[in-house]
C-alpha cells in the first residue's frame, strides 16, 4: 500500500520541522495537530511507552531552548503551556506509529518520515553543491594568482622600459 504525499502536504510538514540540539525535530503540539489528537493525548501515549523513546528519539526542551523557540515565532501557536514541549527526532516520529495505532496516525507518520527524508536529501544535495563551489573557487583562485603574477611581471618589465636611458652617441657643442 503506497501513499503518495502531495507537494502541499510535504511543505506543510517541512515547515513544522525545526532544528534543536543539532537535530531535525518536530514538536509535540505540531505532531498532535497533524495526527488530529490533543497534545495531551499524544504525550500520554508516549509516556505509557516511554521505553520506546530514548533521548536521541525524543527530549523535552530546556528553558533556554523554549525561550529561543518562542522568540523565533512572533505569534505563539501554542498559547499557554504548563510544560515545555517535547521534541521528536525522525526516529521518535517513526516510533509514534507503534504508539498511536490508528490508520490516520500510520498514514500521517509515513508522510512525516517522507518529509524528513526529503529534507535530508536536500541537505545532501546542498553539501554536494557546496563542495563543487569550493572546488571551483580553489581552481579559479589558482588561475587568478597566475594572472596576477603575469601582470606583476609585465608591470616590472614596463618600468624597466620606461626608465630614462643614457643617450648613445656624440654630443655637439
XYZ file of C-alpha atoms in Angstrom:
173
model
C 0.000 0.000 0.000
C 1.770 3.126 -1.201
C 0.626 6.517 -0.014
C 1.710 9.436 -2.140
C 2.372 12.734 -0.435
C 1.412 15.904 -2.248
C 3.804 18.812 -2.529
C 1.468 20.902 -0.379
C 1.384 18.248 2.371
C 5.162 17.920 2.191
C 5.627 21.684 2.554
C 3.173 21.780 5.474
C 5.160 19.106 7.288
C 8.560 20.561 6.342
C 7.512 23.906 7.808
C 6.907 22.185 11.134
C 10.380 20.649 11.256
C 12.911 22.723 13.147
C 16.478 22.241 14.299
C 17.190 21.899 18.019
C 20.406 20.491 19.522
C 21.697 19.962 16.007
C 18.849 17.574 15.151
C 15.861 17.995 12.875
C 12.813 17.583 15.124
C 9.083 18.130 15.298
C 7.372 19.420 18.415
C 4.641 17.531 20.210
C 1.897 20.084 19.531
C 2.651 20.110 15.784
C 2.593 16.317 15.649
C -0.644 16.221 17.630
C -2.191 18.665 15.164
C -1.098 16.501 12.225
C -2.414 13.321 13.862
C -5.686 15.004 14.791
C -5.323 14.358 18.523
C -4.784 16.605 21.503
C -1.201 17.203 22.566
C -2.082 15.800 25.974
C -3.270 12.536 24.381
C -0.110 12.230 22.280
C 2.141 12.836 25.290
C 0.179 10.392 27.465
C 0.597 7.686 24.824
C 4.318 8.391 24.708
C 4.671 8.332 28.499
C 2.853 4.979 28.663
C 5.518 3.651 26.267
C 8.486 5.729 27.408
C 10.934 2.842 26.914
C 10.447 3.258 23.152
C 11.647 6.870 23.270
C 15.300 7.241 24.330
C 16.859 10.723 24.379
C 18.021 10.512 20.762
C 14.383 9.863 19.733
C 12.623 12.393 21.966
C 13.542 15.025 24.554
C 11.878 17.866 26.397
C 13.010 21.385 25.591
C 15.037 23.261 28.215
C 14.065 26.721 29.439
C 16.634 28.298 27.105
C 15.530 26.261 24.060
C 11.902 27.053 24.779
C 12.623 30.794 25.148
C 14.641 30.761 21.914
C 11.867 28.944 20.091
C 9.240 31.401 21.315
C 11.364 34.357 20.202
C 11.648 32.854 16.706
C 7.878 32.571 16.368
C 6.411 36.027 16.892
C 2.849 34.870 17.410
C 2.584 31.864 19.667
C 0.949 28.856 18.023
C 0.517 27.035 21.247
C -0.852 29.557 23.733
C -0.196 28.962 27.419
C 1.670 25.749 28.165
C 2.107 24.121 31.547
C 5.271 22.324 30.428
C 7.883 22.750 27.765
C 7.115 20.857 24.571
C 8.706 17.561 23.650
C 10.812 17.381 20.503
C 10.714 14.211 18.399
C 13.576 13.332 16.065
C 12.870 11.333 12.918
C 13.210 8.009 14.745
C 10.923 9.244 17.501
C 8.297 10.183 14.940
C 8.631 6.727 13.429
C 8.169 5.190 16.860
C 4.933 7.173 17.294
C 3.354 4.882 14.684
C 3.641 1.996 17.111
C 2.173 4.057 19.947
C -0.649 5.769 18.021
C -2.195 2.824 16.230
C -4.951 4.423 14.175
C -4.872 4.224 10.369
C -4.717 8.009 10.229
C -1.667 8.028 12.522
C 0.136 5.498 10.332
C -0.641 7.467 7.154
C 0.467 10.768 8.705
C 3.551 9.063 10.092
C 4.600 7.859 6.639
C 4.226 11.380 5.289
C 6.260 12.867 8.140
C 9.049 10.350 7.588
C 8.986 11.187 3.859
C 9.352 14.873 4.755
C 12.393 14.101 6.930
C 13.889 12.069 4.076
C 13.240 14.897 1.585
C 14.992 17.356 3.915
C 17.958 15.019 4.288
C 18.221 14.629 0.507
C 18.022 18.393 0.085
C 20.772 18.861 2.692
C 22.971 16.268 0.950
C 22.414 17.987 -2.386
C 23.324 21.303 -0.803
C 26.517 19.814 0.669
C 27.476 18.377 -2.725
C 26.829 21.719 -4.423
C 28.867 23.471 -1.732
C 31.806 21.113 -2.397
C 31.612 21.816 -6.121
C 31.576 25.563 -5.482
C 34.581 25.287 -3.154
C 36.449 23.279 -5.801
C 35.610 25.894 -8.420
C 36.742 28.684 -6.070
C 40.084 26.950 -5.448
C 40.606 26.380 -9.152
C 39.757 29.967 -10.114
C 41.798 31.316 -7.197
C 44.843 29.460 -8.543
C 44.169 30.749 -12.063
C 43.775 34.334 -10.826
C 47.009 34.046 -8.837
C 48.801 33.037 -12.046
C 47.238 36.001 -13.890
C 48.271 38.400 -11.106
C 51.841 37.062 -11.231
C 51.972 37.629 -15.008
C 50.583 41.140 -14.601
C 53.248 41.871 -11.953
C 55.933 40.650 -14.373
C 54.559 42.853 -17.175
C 54.435 45.838 -14.843
C 58.054 45.254 -13.820
C 59.110 44.987 -17.491
C 57.222 48.178 -18.320
C 59.028 50.040 -15.524
C 62.351 48.845 -16.929
C 61.436 50.137 -20.377
C 60.262 53.493 -19.048
C 63.493 54.260 -17.145
C 65.369 57.192 -18.636
C 68.195 55.808 -20.687
C 71.536 57.358 -21.390
C 71.830 58.531 -24.951
C 74.417 56.888 -27.065
C 76.482 58.985 -29.398
C 78.407 62.276 -29.607
C 77.352 65.470 -28.058
C 77.952 68.528 -30.256
C 78.779 71.775 -28.659
